[in-house]
Short mmCIF file of C-alpha atoms in Angstrom, two decimals:
data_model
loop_
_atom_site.label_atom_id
_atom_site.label_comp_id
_atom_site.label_asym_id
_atom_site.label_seq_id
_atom_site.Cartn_x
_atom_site.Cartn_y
_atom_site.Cartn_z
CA UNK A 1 0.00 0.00 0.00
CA UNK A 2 2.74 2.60 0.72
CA UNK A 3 4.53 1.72 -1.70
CA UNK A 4 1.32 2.16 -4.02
CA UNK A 5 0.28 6.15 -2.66
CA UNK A 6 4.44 7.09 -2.94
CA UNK A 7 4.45 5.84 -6.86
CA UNK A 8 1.09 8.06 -7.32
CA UNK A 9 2.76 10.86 -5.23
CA UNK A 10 5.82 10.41 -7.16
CA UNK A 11 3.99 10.47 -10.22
CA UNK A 12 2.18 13.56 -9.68
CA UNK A 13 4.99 15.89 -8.16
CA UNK A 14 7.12 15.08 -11.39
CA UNK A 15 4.55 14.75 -13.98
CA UNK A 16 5.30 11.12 -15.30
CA UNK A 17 3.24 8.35 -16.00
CA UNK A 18 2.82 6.22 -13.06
CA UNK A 19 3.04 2.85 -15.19
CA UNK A 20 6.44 4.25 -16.57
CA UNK A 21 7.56 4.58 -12.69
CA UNK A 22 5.80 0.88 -11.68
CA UNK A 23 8.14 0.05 -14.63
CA UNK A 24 11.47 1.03 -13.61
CA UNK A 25 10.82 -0.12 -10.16
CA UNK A 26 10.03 -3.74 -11.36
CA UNK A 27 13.58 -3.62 -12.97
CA UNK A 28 15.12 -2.45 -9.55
CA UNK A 29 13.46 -4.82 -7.51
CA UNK A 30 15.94 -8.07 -6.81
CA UNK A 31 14.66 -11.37 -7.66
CA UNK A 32 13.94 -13.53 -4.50
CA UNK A 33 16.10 -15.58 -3.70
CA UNK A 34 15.78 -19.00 -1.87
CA UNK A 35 16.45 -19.03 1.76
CA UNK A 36 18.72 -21.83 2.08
CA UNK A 37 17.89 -24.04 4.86
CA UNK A 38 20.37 -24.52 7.39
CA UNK A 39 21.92 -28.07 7.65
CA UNK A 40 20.93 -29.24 11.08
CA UNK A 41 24.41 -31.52 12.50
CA UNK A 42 23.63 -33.57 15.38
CA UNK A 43 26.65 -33.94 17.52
CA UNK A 44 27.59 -35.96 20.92
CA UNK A 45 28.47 -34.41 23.70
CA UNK A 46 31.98 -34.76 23.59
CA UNK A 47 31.58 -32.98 19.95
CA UNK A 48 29.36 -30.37 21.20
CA UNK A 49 32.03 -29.46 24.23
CA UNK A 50 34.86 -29.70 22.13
CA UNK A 51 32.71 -27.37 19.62
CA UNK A 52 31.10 -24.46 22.37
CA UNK A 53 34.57 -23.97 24.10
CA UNK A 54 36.03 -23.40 21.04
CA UNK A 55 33.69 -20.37 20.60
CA UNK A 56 33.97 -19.52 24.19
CA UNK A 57 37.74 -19.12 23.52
CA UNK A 58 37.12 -16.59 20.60
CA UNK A 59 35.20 -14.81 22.80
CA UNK A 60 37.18 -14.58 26.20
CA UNK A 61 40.27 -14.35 26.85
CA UNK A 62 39.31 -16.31 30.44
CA UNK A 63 38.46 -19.02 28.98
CA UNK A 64 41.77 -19.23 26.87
CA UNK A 65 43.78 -19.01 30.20
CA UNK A 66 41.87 -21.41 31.55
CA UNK A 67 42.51 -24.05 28.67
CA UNK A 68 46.12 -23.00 29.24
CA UNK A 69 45.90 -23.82 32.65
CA UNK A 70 44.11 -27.10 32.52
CA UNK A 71 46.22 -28.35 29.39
CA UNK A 72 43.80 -30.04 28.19
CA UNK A 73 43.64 -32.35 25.11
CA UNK A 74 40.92 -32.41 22.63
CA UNK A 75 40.21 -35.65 21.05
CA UNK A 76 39.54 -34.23 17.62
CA UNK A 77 42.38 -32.98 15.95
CA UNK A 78 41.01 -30.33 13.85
CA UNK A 79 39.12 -28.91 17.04
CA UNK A 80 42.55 -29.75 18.63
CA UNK A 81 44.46 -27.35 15.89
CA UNK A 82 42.22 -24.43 16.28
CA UNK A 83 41.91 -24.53 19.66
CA UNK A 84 45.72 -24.49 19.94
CA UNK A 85 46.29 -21.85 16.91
CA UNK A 86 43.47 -19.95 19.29
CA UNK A 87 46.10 -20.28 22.65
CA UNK A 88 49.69 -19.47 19.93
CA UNK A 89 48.20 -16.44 18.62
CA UNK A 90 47.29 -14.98 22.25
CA UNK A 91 50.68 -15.52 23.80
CA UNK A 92 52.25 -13.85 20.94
CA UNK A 93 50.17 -10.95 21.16
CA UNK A 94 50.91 -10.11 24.97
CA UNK A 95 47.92 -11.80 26.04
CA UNK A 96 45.84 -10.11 24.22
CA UNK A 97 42.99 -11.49 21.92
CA UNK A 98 40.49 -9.67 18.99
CA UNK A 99 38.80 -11.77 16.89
CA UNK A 100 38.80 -10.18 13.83
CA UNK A 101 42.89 -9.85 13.63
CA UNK A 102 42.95 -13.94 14.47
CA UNK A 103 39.99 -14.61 11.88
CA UNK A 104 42.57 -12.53 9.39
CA UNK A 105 45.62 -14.74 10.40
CA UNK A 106 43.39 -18.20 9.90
CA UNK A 107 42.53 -16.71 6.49
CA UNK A 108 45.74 -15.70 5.12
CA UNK A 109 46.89 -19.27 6.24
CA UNK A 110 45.20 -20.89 3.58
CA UNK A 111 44.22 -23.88 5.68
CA UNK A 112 40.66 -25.00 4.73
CA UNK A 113 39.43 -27.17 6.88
CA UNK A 114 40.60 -25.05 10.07
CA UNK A 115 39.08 -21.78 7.99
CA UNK A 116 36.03 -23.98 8.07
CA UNK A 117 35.53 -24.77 11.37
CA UNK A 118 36.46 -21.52 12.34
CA UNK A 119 33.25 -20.06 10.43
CA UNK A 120 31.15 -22.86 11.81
CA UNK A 121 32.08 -22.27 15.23
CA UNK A 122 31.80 -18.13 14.54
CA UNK A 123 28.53 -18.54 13.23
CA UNK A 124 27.28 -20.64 16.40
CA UNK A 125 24.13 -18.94 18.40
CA UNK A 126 25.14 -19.47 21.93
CA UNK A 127 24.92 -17.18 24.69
CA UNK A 128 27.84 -14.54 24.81
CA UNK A 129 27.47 -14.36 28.64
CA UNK A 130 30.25 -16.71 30.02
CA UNK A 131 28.83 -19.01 32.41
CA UNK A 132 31.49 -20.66 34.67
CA UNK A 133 30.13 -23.69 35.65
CA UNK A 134 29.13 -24.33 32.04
CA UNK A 135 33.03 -23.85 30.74
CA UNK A 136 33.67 -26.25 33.79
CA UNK A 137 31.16 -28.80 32.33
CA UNK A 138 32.96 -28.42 28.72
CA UNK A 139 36.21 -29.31 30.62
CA UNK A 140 34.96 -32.47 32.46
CA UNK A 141 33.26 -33.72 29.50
CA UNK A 142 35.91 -33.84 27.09
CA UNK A 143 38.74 -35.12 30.30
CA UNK A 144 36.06 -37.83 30.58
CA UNK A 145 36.21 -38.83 27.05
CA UNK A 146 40.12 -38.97 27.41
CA UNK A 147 39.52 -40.96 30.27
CA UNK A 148 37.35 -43.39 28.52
CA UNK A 149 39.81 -43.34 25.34
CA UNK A 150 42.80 -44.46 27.03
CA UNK A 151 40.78 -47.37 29.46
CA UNK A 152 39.79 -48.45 26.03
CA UNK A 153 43.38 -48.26 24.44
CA UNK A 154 44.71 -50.28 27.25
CA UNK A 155 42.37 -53.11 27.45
CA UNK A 156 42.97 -53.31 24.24
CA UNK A 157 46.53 -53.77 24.60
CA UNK A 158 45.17 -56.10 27.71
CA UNK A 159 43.46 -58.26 25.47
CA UNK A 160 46.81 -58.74 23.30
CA UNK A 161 49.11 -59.48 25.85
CA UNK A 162 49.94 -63.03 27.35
CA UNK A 163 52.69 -61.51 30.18
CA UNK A 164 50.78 -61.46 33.93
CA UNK A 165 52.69 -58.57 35.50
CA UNK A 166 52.49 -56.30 32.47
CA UNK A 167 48.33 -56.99 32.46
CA UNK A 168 48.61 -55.95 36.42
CA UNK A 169 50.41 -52.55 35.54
CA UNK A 170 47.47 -52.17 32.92
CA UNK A 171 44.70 -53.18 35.50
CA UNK A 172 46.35 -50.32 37.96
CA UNK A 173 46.54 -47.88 35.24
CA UNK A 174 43.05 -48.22 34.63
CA UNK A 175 41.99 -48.35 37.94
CA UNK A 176 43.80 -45.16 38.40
CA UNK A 177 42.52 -43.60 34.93
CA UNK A 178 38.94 -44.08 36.30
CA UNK A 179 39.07 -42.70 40.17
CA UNK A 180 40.58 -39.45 38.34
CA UNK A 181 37.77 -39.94 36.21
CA UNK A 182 35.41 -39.81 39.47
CA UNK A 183 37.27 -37.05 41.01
CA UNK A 184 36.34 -34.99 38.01
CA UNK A 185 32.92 -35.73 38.66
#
């Protein structure tokens, strides 16, 4: 409708045919385009921690210190990359961490797949309000995975061997692997 009264008012004030004006604005107007619908990508949550503290990171430079602190290791090594190209880049500026200027460096790396994930992870809708006890969470979910990971690798390597003493230092290791896993709880 207002669109209708400002092509008549138009028309009028300048003396030109409205049909000539409906014209001209037909050949302005940009075709519609089709919303693309965005891929929905169920992950578990070992994924989904590895994924959210990645954007916490690039958002607060607290939460970098703290995955400095905790050294912690992320099972996926692409997640594992960024994360760490996250930590490099704010040591070597002082401590100091913008976005932008590290979404610049990524880029002019050429490296695809971390350029990728990057976007992915910038393009994320989470809440920008840094929640302690949630980063916490994102720490004791992927140590638990580790945990799991290497009780796994060694029974493994239980299963394979035939030696008795080197199955009870397995045993203990495991033992020990899973009360750190409880104390993490």
């Amino acid at each position: 409708i207002l669109r209708e009264i400002t092509l008549k008012k138009l028309a009028n004030e300048a003396k030109i045919d409205e049909e000539l004006l409906r014209s001209k604005l037909v050949k302005l107007e940009k075709p519609k385009t089709e919303v693309k619908k965005r891929k929905v990508l169920n992950y578990d949550k070992y994924e989904k921690a590895q994924r959210n503290l990645i954007f916490y990171m690039l958002h607060s430079t607290e939460v970098i210190k703290k995955y400095i602190k905790k050294v912690i290791f992320l099972p996926n090594d692409t997640y594992r990359a960024l994360a760490n190209k996250i930590r490099y880049f704010y040591e070597e500026h002082n401590n100091k961490f913008d976005v932008a200027d590290f979404y610049t460096a990524i880029t002019n790396s050429n490296n695809e797949k971390i350029l990728s994930l990057l976007n992915e992870i910038l393009n994320m809708e989470l809440n920008l309000e840094i929640n302690q006890m949630e980063i916490d969470d994102y720490f004791k979910v992927i140590t638990e995975f580790n945990i799991k990971s290497e009780v796994k690798r060694i029974d493994d390597e239980l299963k394979q061997n035939i030696d008795i003493n080197l199955k009870k230092e397995k045993l203990k290791k495991i033992v020990e692997l899973k009360l750190r896993g409880e104390k993490n709880d």
